[in-house]
PDB file of C-alpha atoms in Angstrom:
ATOM      1  CA  UNK A   1     170.365-192.747-179.284  1.00 64.00           C
ATOM      2  CA  UNK A   2     174.121-192.837-179.075  1.00 73.00           C
ATOM      3  CA  UNK A   3     175.619-192.423-175.644  1.00 87.00           C
ATOM      4  CA  UNK A   4     177.951-189.628-176.779  1.00 92.00           C
ATOM      5  CA  UNK A   5     177.451-187.189-179.658  1.00 93.00           C
ATOM      6  CA  UNK A   6     180.215-184.945-180.913  1.00 94.00           C
ATOM      7  CA  UNK A   7     180.301-182.938-184.131  1.00 91.00           C
ATOM      8  CA  UNK A   8     183.272-184.186-186.184  1.00 89.00           C
ATOM      9  CA  UNK A   9     183.876-180.846-187.850  1.00 89.00           C
ATOM     10  CA  UNK A  10     186.231-179.854-189.296  1.00 94.00           C
ATOM     11  CA  UNK A  11     186.186-176.527-187.510  1.00 96.00           C
ATOM     12  CA  UNK A  12     188.398-173.830-188.980  1.00 97.00           C
ATOM     13  CA  UNK A  13     189.082-170.581-187.115  1.00 97.00           C
ATOM     14  CA  UNK A  14     191.567-167.737-187.432  1.00 98.00           C
ATOM     15  CA  UNK A  15     194.358-167.380-184.919  1.00 98.00           C
ATOM     16  CA  UNK A  16     193.253-165.551-181.824  1.00 98.00           C
ATOM     17  CA  UNK A  17     189.601-166.648-182.033  1.00 98.00           C
ATOM     18  CA  UNK A  18     187.660-168.218-179.199  1.00 98.00           C
ATOM     19  CA  UNK A  19     186.868-171.849-179.939  1.00 98.00           C
ATOM     20  CA  UNK A  20     183.899-173.703-178.551  1.00 97.00           C
ATOM     21  CA  UNK A  21     183.784-177.506-178.710  1.00 97.00           C
ATOM     22  CA  UNK A  22     180.799-179.468-177.454  1.00 97.00           C
ATOM     23  CA  UNK A  23     179.543-182.917-176.631  1.00 96.00           C
ATOM     24  CA  UNK A  24     176.187-184.223-175.526  1.00 96.00           C
ATOM     25  CA  UNK A  25     175.613-187.458-173.699  1.00 95.00           C
ATOM     26  CA  UNK A  26     172.630-189.561-172.732  1.00 93.00           C
ATOM     27  CA  UNK A  27     173.924-191.730-169.849  1.00 90.00           C
ATOM     28  CA  UNK A  28     172.982-190.177-166.511  1.00 90.00           C
ATOM     29  CA  UNK A  29     175.537-192.418-164.791  1.00 89.00           C
ATOM     30  CA  UNK A  30     178.414-190.472-166.294  1.00 90.00           C
ATOM     31  CA  UNK A  31     180.063-188.621-163.416  1.00 89.00           C
ATOM     32  CA  UNK A  32     183.523-187.735-164.702  1.00 92.00           C
ATOM     33  CA  UNK A  33     184.155-185.626-167.778  1.00 94.00           C
ATOM     34  CA  UNK A  34     187.338-185.268-169.725  1.00 95.00           C
ATOM     35  CA  UNK A  35     188.737-183.626-172.807  1.00 97.00           C
ATOM     36  CA  UNK A  36     191.602-185.157-174.746  1.00 97.00           C
ATOM     37  CA  UNK A  37     193.688-183.530-177.466  1.00 98.00           C
ATOM     38  CA  UNK A  38     195.091-185.681-180.215  1.00 96.00           C
ATOM     39  CA  UNK A  39     197.637-184.503-182.724  1.00 96.00           C
ATOM     40  CA  UNK A  40     197.844-186.258-186.052  1.00 92.00           C
ATOM     41  CA  UNK A  41     199.344-189.757-185.787  1.00 90.00           C
ATOM     42  CA  UNK A  42     199.792-189.407-182.002  1.00 94.00           C
ATOM     43  CA  UNK A  43     197.995-190.827-178.986  1.00 95.00           C
ATOM     44  CA  UNK A  44     195.378-188.701-177.198  1.00 96.00           C
ATOM     45  CA  UNK A  45     196.624-186.655-174.268  1.00 96.00           C
ATOM     46  CA  UNK A  46     194.490-185.667-171.316  1.00 96.00           C
ATOM     47  CA  UNK A  47     193.711-181.942-171.460  1.00 96.00           C
ATOM     48  CA  UNK A  48     191.003-181.302-168.909  1.00 94.00           C
ATOM     49  CA  UNK A  49     189.305-183.317-166.206  1.00 92.00           C
ATOM     50  CA  UNK A  50     186.165-182.315-164.308  1.00 92.00           C
ATOM     51  CA  UNK A  51     183.791-183.989-161.916  1.00 87.00           C
ATOM     52  CA  UNK A  52     181.048-181.570-161.074  1.00 84.00           C
ATOM     53  CA  UNK A  53     178.818-179.183-162.996  1.00 88.00           C
ATOM     54  CA  UNK A  54     180.291-175.772-163.580  1.00 91.00           C
ATOM     55  CA  UNK A  55     183.478-174.389-165.037  1.00 93.00           C
ATOM     56  CA  UNK A  56     187.109-175.361-164.677  1.00 94.00           C
ATOM     57  CA  UNK A  57     189.829-173.180-166.059  1.00 96.00           C
ATOM     58  CA  UNK A  58     193.416-174.043-166.968  1.00 95.00           C
ATOM     59  CA  UNK A  59     195.287-171.349-168.797  1.00 97.00           C
ATOM     60  CA  UNK A  60     193.577-170.692-172.120  1.00 97.00           C
ATOM     61  CA  UNK A  61     191.271-173.682-171.670  1.00 98.00           C
ATOM     62  CA  UNK A  62     187.958-173.774-169.870  1.00 97.00           C
ATOM     63  CA  UNK A  63     185.881-176.925-169.430  1.00 97.00           C
ATOM     64  CA  UNK A  64     182.199-176.515-168.743  1.00 96.00           C
ATOM     65  CA  UNK A  65     179.792-179.181-167.589  1.00 96.00           C
ATOM     66  CA  UNK A  66     176.034-178.953-167.409  1.00 94.00           C
ATOM     67  CA  UNK A  67     174.760-182.211-165.971  1.00 93.00           C
ATOM     68  CA  UNK A  68     171.137-181.145-166.087  1.00 92.00           C
ATOM     69  CA  UNK A  69     171.358-180.729-169.874  1.00 94.00           C
ATOM     70  CA  UNK A  70     173.897-183.549-170.318  1.00 94.00           C
ATOM     71  CA  UNK A  71     176.146-181.175-172.187  1.00 94.00           C
ATOM     72  CA  UNK A  72     179.855-180.452-171.857  1.00 96.00           C
ATOM     73  CA  UNK A  73     181.966-177.839-173.578  1.00 97.00           C
ATOM     74  CA  UNK A  74     185.607-176.929-174.030  1.00 98.00           C
ATOM     75  CA  UNK A  75     186.496-173.329-174.685  1.00 98.00           C
ATOM     76  CA  UNK A  76     189.882-172.269-176.032  1.00 98.00           C
ATOM     77  CA  UNK A  77     190.767-168.598-175.747  1.00 98.00           C
ATOM     78  CA  UNK A  78     193.301-166.869-177.966  1.00 98.00           C
ATOM     79  CA  UNK A  79     193.548-169.929-180.142  1.00 98.00           C
ATOM     80  CA  UNK A  80     196.952-170.712-181.675  1.00 98.00           C
ATOM     81  CA  UNK A  81     197.981-172.732-184.722  1.00 97.00           C
ATOM     82  CA  UNK A  82     199.484-175.208-182.289  1.00 97.00           C
ATOM     83  CA  UNK A  83     195.966-175.907-181.017  1.00 98.00           C
ATOM     84  CA  UNK A  84     195.166-177.524-184.381  1.00 98.00           C
ATOM     85  CA  UNK A  85     194.270-181.099-183.442  1.00 97.00           C
ATOM     86  CA  UNK A  86     191.343-183.403-182.860  1.00 96.00           C
ATOM     87  CA  UNK A  87     189.563-182.912-179.543  1.00 97.00           C
ATOM     88  CA  UNK A  88     187.829-185.875-177.977  1.00 96.00           C
ATOM     89  CA  UNK A  89     185.350-185.688-175.137  1.00 96.00           C
ATOM     90  CA  UNK A  90     185.329-188.618-172.726  1.00 95.00           C
ATOM     91  CA  UNK A  91     183.044-189.779-169.972  1.00 93.00           C
ATOM     92  CA  UNK A  92     183.337-192.227-167.091  1.00 91.00           C
ATOM     93  CA  UNK A  93     180.793-193.751-164.748  1.00 86.00           C
ATOM     94  CA  UNK A  94     181.470-195.615-161.529  1.00 79.00           C
ATOM     95  CA  UNK A  95     179.527-198.570-162.865  1.00 77.00           C
ATOM     96  CA  UNK A  96     181.818-198.786-165.853  1.00 77.00           C
ATOM     97  CA  UNK A  97     185.387-199.865-166.418  1.00 79.00           C
ATOM     98  CA  UNK A  98     186.577-197.712-169.299  1.00 85.00           C
ATOM     99  CA  UNK A  99     186.031-194.300-170.788  1.00 89.00           C
ATOM    100  CA  UNK A 100     183.321-193.601-173.326  1.00 90.00           C
ATOM    101  CA  UNK A 101     184.644-191.355-176.065  1.00 92.00           C
ATOM    102  CA  UNK A 102     183.130-189.051-178.569  1.00 93.00           C
ATOM    103  CA  UNK A 103     184.313-189.402-182.143  1.00 93.00           C
ATOM    104  CA  UNK A 104     186.319-186.184-181.890  1.00 94.00           C
ATOM    105  CA  UNK A 105     186.160-182.740-183.479  1.00 96.00           C
ATOM    106  CA  UNK A 106     188.913-181.740-185.874  1.00 96.00           C
ATOM    107  CA  UNK A 107     190.093-178.162-185.224  1.00 97.00           C
ATOM    108  CA  UNK A 108     192.241-176.106-187.565  1.00 97.00           C
ATOM    109  CA  UNK A 109     193.595-172.734-186.395  1.00 98.00           C
ATOM    110  CA  UNK A 110     194.935-170.744-189.297  1.00 97.00           C
ATOM    111  CA  UNK A 111     197.649-168.070-188.915  1.00 95.00           C
TER     112      UNK A 111
ATOM    113  CA  UNK B   1     206.326-190.328-162.956  1.00 88.00           C
ATOM    114  CA  UNK B   2     204.402-192.818-165.049  1.00 89.00           C
ATOM    115  CA  UNK B   3     205.181-193.526-168.651  1.00 93.00           C
ATOM    116  CA  UNK B   4     203.705-195.805-171.258  1.00 96.00           C
ATOM    117  CA  UNK B   5     205.606-197.275-174.150  1.00 96.00           C
ATOM    118  CA  UNK B   6     204.035-198.751-177.209  1.00 96.00           C
ATOM    119  CA  UNK B   7     205.793-200.178-180.238  1.00 92.00           C
ATOM    120  CA  UNK B   8     206.259-200.304-183.100  1.00 93.00           C
ATOM    121  CA  UNK B   9     205.015-196.919-184.263  1.00 94.00           C
ATOM    122  CA  UNK B  10     204.166-198.153-187.760  1.00 96.00           C
ATOM    123  CA  UNK B  11     203.734-201.616-189.177  1.00 97.00           C
ATOM    124  CA  UNK B  12     202.919-202.970-192.604  1.00 97.00           C
ATOM    125  CA  UNK B  13     201.915-206.604-192.659  1.00 97.00           C
ATOM    126  CA  UNK B  14     200.546-208.937-195.356  1.00 98.00           C
ATOM    127  CA  UNK B  15     197.144-210.498-195.054  1.00 97.00           C
ATOM    128  CA  UNK B  16     197.340-213.794-193.182  1.00 97.00           C
ATOM    129  CA  UNK B  17     200.478-212.919-191.234  1.00 97.00           C
ATOM    130  CA  UNK B  18     200.593-212.883-187.408  1.00 97.00           C
ATOM    131  CA  UNK B  19     200.632-209.740-185.271  1.00 96.00           C
ATOM    132  CA  UNK B  20     202.139-208.853-181.950  1.00 96.00           C
ATOM    133  CA  UNK B  21     201.959-205.338-180.506  1.00 97.00           C
ATOM    134  CA  UNK B  22     203.466-204.647-177.151  1.00 96.00           C
ATOM    135  CA  UNK B  23     202.753-202.092-174.511  1.00 97.00           C
ATOM    136  CA  UNK B  24     204.498-201.510-171.188  1.00 97.00           C
ATOM    137  CA  UNK B  25     203.825-199.095-168.351  1.00 97.00           C
ATOM    138  CA  UNK B  26     206.427-197.765-165.950  1.00 96.00           C
ATOM    139  CA  UNK B  27     206.149-196.006-162.671  1.00 95.00           C
ATOM    140  CA  UNK B  28     202.946-197.583-161.331  1.00 93.00           C
ATOM    141  CA  UNK B  29     201.689-200.925-160.070  1.00 92.00           C
ATOM    142  CA  UNK B  30     198.580-202.912-160.926  1.00 93.00           C
ATOM    143  CA  UNK B  31     197.298-200.534-163.588  1.00 95.00           C
ATOM    144  CA  UNK B  32     194.210-201.131-165.598  1.00 94.00           C
ATOM    145  CA  UNK B  33     195.290-201.636-169.185  1.00 96.00           C
ATOM    146  CA  UNK B  34     193.373-201.076-172.406  1.00 95.00           C
ATOM    147  CA  UNK B  35     193.695-201.674-176.145  1.00 96.00           C
ATOM    148  CA  UNK B  36     191.739-199.381-178.395  1.00 95.00           C
ATOM    149  CA  UNK B  37     191.455-199.145-182.171  1.00 95.00           C
ATOM    150  CA  UNK B  38     190.844-195.856-183.859  1.00 93.00           C
ATOM    151  CA  UNK B  39     189.445-195.802-187.372  1.00 85.00           C
ATOM    152  CA  UNK B  40     188.697-192.690-189.336  1.00 76.00           C
ATOM    153  CA  UNK B  41     185.233-191.389-188.570  1.00 71.00           C
ATOM    154  CA  UNK B  42     184.570-194.085-186.006  1.00 76.00           C
ATOM    155  CA  UNK B  43     186.259-192.790-182.918  1.00 84.00           C
ATOM    156  CA  UNK B  44     187.986-194.917-180.297  1.00 91.00           C
ATOM    157  CA  UNK B  45     186.761-198.491-180.097  1.00 90.00           C
ATOM    158  CA  UNK B  46     187.635-200.393-176.945  1.00 92.00           C
ATOM    159  CA  UNK B  47     188.990-203.826-177.873  1.00 94.00           C
ATOM    160  CA  UNK B  48     190.279-205.297-174.622  1.00 94.00           C
ATOM    161  CA  UNK B  49     190.788-204.278-171.033  1.00 93.00           C
ATOM    162  CA  UNK B  50     192.586-205.890-168.124  1.00 94.00           C
ATOM    163  CA  UNK B  51     192.410-205.274-164.393  1.00 92.00           C
ATOM    164  CA  UNK B  52     195.193-207.683-163.487  1.00 92.00           C
ATOM    165  CA  UNK B  53     197.680-210.305-164.719  1.00 92.00           C
ATOM    166  CA  UNK B  54     195.917-212.928-166.820  1.00 89.00           C
ATOM    167  CA  UNK B  55     192.590-211.089-166.586  1.00 91.00           C
ATOM    168  CA  UNK B  56     191.395-210.054-170.003  1.00 92.00           C
ATOM    169  CA  UNK B  57     187.963-208.875-171.057  1.00 90.00           C
ATOM    170  CA  UNK B  58     187.021-208.560-174.683  1.00 89.00           C
ATOM    171  CA  UNK B  59     184.657-205.905-175.886  1.00 84.00           C
ATOM    172  CA  UNK B  60     184.358-206.858-179.525  1.00 81.00           C
ATOM    173  CA  UNK B  61     184.510-210.392-180.982  1.00 67.00           C
ATOM    174  CA  UNK B  62     187.123-210.273-183.692  1.00 80.00           C
ATOM    175  CA  UNK B  63     190.321-211.588-185.124  1.00 88.00           C
ATOM    176  CA  UNK B  64     192.423-210.259-182.265  1.00 94.00           C
ATOM    177  CA  UNK B  65     193.398-211.432-178.793  1.00 95.00           C
ATOM    178  CA  UNK B  66     195.155-209.853-175.840  1.00 96.00           C
ATOM    179  CA  UNK B  67     197.380-211.114-173.060  1.00 96.00           C
ATOM    180  CA  UNK B  68     198.856-209.701-169.910  1.00 96.00           C
ATOM    181  CA  UNK B  69     201.838-211.837-168.990  1.00 95.00           C
ATOM    182  CA  UNK B  70     203.214-209.324-166.468  1.00 95.00           C
ATOM    183  CA  UNK B  71     201.663-206.616-164.328  1.00 96.00           C
ATOM    184  CA  UNK B  72     202.690-203.777-166.583  1.00 96.00           C
ATOM    185  CA  UNK B  73     202.800-205.524-169.960  1.00 97.00           C
ATOM    186  CA  UNK B  74     199.928-205.804-172.369  1.00 97.00           C
ATOM    187  CA  UNK B  75     200.123-207.544-175.710  1.00 97.00           C
ATOM    188  CA  UNK B  76     197.761-207.447-178.682  1.00 96.00           C
ATOM    189  CA  UNK B  77     197.994-210.421-181.026  1.00 96.00           C
ATOM    190  CA  UNK B  78     196.528-212.000-184.087  1.00 96.00           C
ATOM    191  CA  UNK B  79     197.235-215.342-185.688  1.00 96.00           C
ATOM    192  CA  UNK B  80     196.155-214.233-189.165  1.00 96.00           C
ATOM    193  CA  UNK B  81     195.616-210.623-190.076  1.00 96.00           C
ATOM    194  CA  UNK B  82     192.730-209.463-192.205  1.00 95.00           C
ATOM    195  CA  UNK B  83     192.558-206.336-194.348  1.00 94.00           C
ATOM    196  CA  UNK B  84     189.922-205.036-191.940  1.00 91.00           C
ATOM    197  CA  UNK B  85     192.454-205.165-189.102  1.00 93.00           C
ATOM    198  CA  UNK B  86     194.157-202.052-190.493  1.00 93.00           C
ATOM    199  CA  UNK B  87     193.936-199.094-188.185  1.00 94.00           C
ATOM    200  CA  UNK B  88     195.512-197.065-185.448  1.00 96.00           C
ATOM    201  CA  UNK B  89     195.969-199.138-182.283  1.00 97.00           C
ATOM    202  CA  UNK B  90     196.336-197.435-178.941  1.00 97.00           C
ATOM    203  CA  UNK B  91     197.340-198.800-175.592  1.00 97.00           C
ATOM    204  CA  UNK B  92     196.241-196.955-172.464  1.00 97.00           C
ATOM    205  CA  UNK B  93     196.411-197.323-168.691  1.00 96.00           C
ATOM    206  CA  UNK B  94     194.568-195.981-165.702  1.00 94.00           C
ATOM    207  CA  UNK B  95     195.072-196.297-161.964  1.00 90.00           C
ATOM    208  CA  UNK B  96     193.088-198.920-160.114  1.00 83.00           C
ATOM    209  CA  UNK B  97     189.857-197.162-159.221  1.00 77.00           C
ATOM    210  CA  UNK B  98     190.955-194.246-161.335  1.00 78.00           C
ATOM    211  CA  UNK B  99     188.946-192.580-164.016  1.00 83.00           C
ATOM    212  CA  UNK B 100     191.183-190.851-166.534  1.00 90.00           C
ATOM    213  CA  UNK B 101     193.239-192.897-168.961  1.00 94.00           C
ATOM    214  CA  UNK B 102     196.715-192.203-170.335  1.00 95.00           C
ATOM    215  CA  UNK B 103     197.601-193.230-173.823  1.00 97.00           C
ATOM    216  CA  UNK B 104     200.660-194.486-175.644  1.00 97.00           C
ATOM    217  CA  UNK B 105     201.690-192.989-178.942  1.00 96.00           C
ATOM    218  CA  UNK B 106     199.925-195.648-180.957  1.00 96.00           C
ATOM    219  CA  UNK B 107     200.777-198.125-183.718  1.00 97.00           C
ATOM    220  CA  UNK B 108     199.579-197.532-187.228  1.00 96.00           C
ATOM    221  CA  UNK B 109     198.933-200.920-188.734  1.00 96.00           C
ATOM    222  CA  UNK B 110     198.412-201.366-192.455  1.00 96.00           C
ATOM    223  CA  UNK B 111     197.462-204.805-193.668  1.00 96.00           C
ATOM    224  CA  UNK B 112     198.196-205.292-197.364  1.00 97.00           C
TER     225      UNK B 112
END
């Protein structure tokens, strides 16, 4: 079983839709959960960072963590064409030294 | 504020030629430094990481090497490039004891 599973998409939605992006993980040692956004031919940028189970909101973005199910989600409300990018989930454990990344989900928001 | 610089942005090199990609971080001390490669459909692959000057750990045996000659400088090298070395190379840093990583803008390497 892979440590991190993420559907690669592509996911295409109309402008204004609510987007749901998800990752599952198998390593119980993961304690920190992140979402990165990567535009084409650019480096990933940190979008959301969470530590505990529950929800964290930042503007149109909500990160949700369910440690019991080993499942994290990123919700984007009122999606915009500028949200079109690849979204990578990332995990970190205190016993590790680097982030573990999902393969990324490609999102396209059409006007 | 902290910034990370990575260059060049794009590079086309013939097979068998050497490689040197450079990454520098500003605004912080003793960062953890990372080199990743990103290939289509394969996600981010950690190549090397460093927790201090001269301290390099390799994740994947390959045709590449890394060096950290200064606290905030990280270099990715190869003596002879292979076609399979083509890809998008990303440098990243994190704070000592930190969790989240911050990435440079990447170098797209094409070996021809």
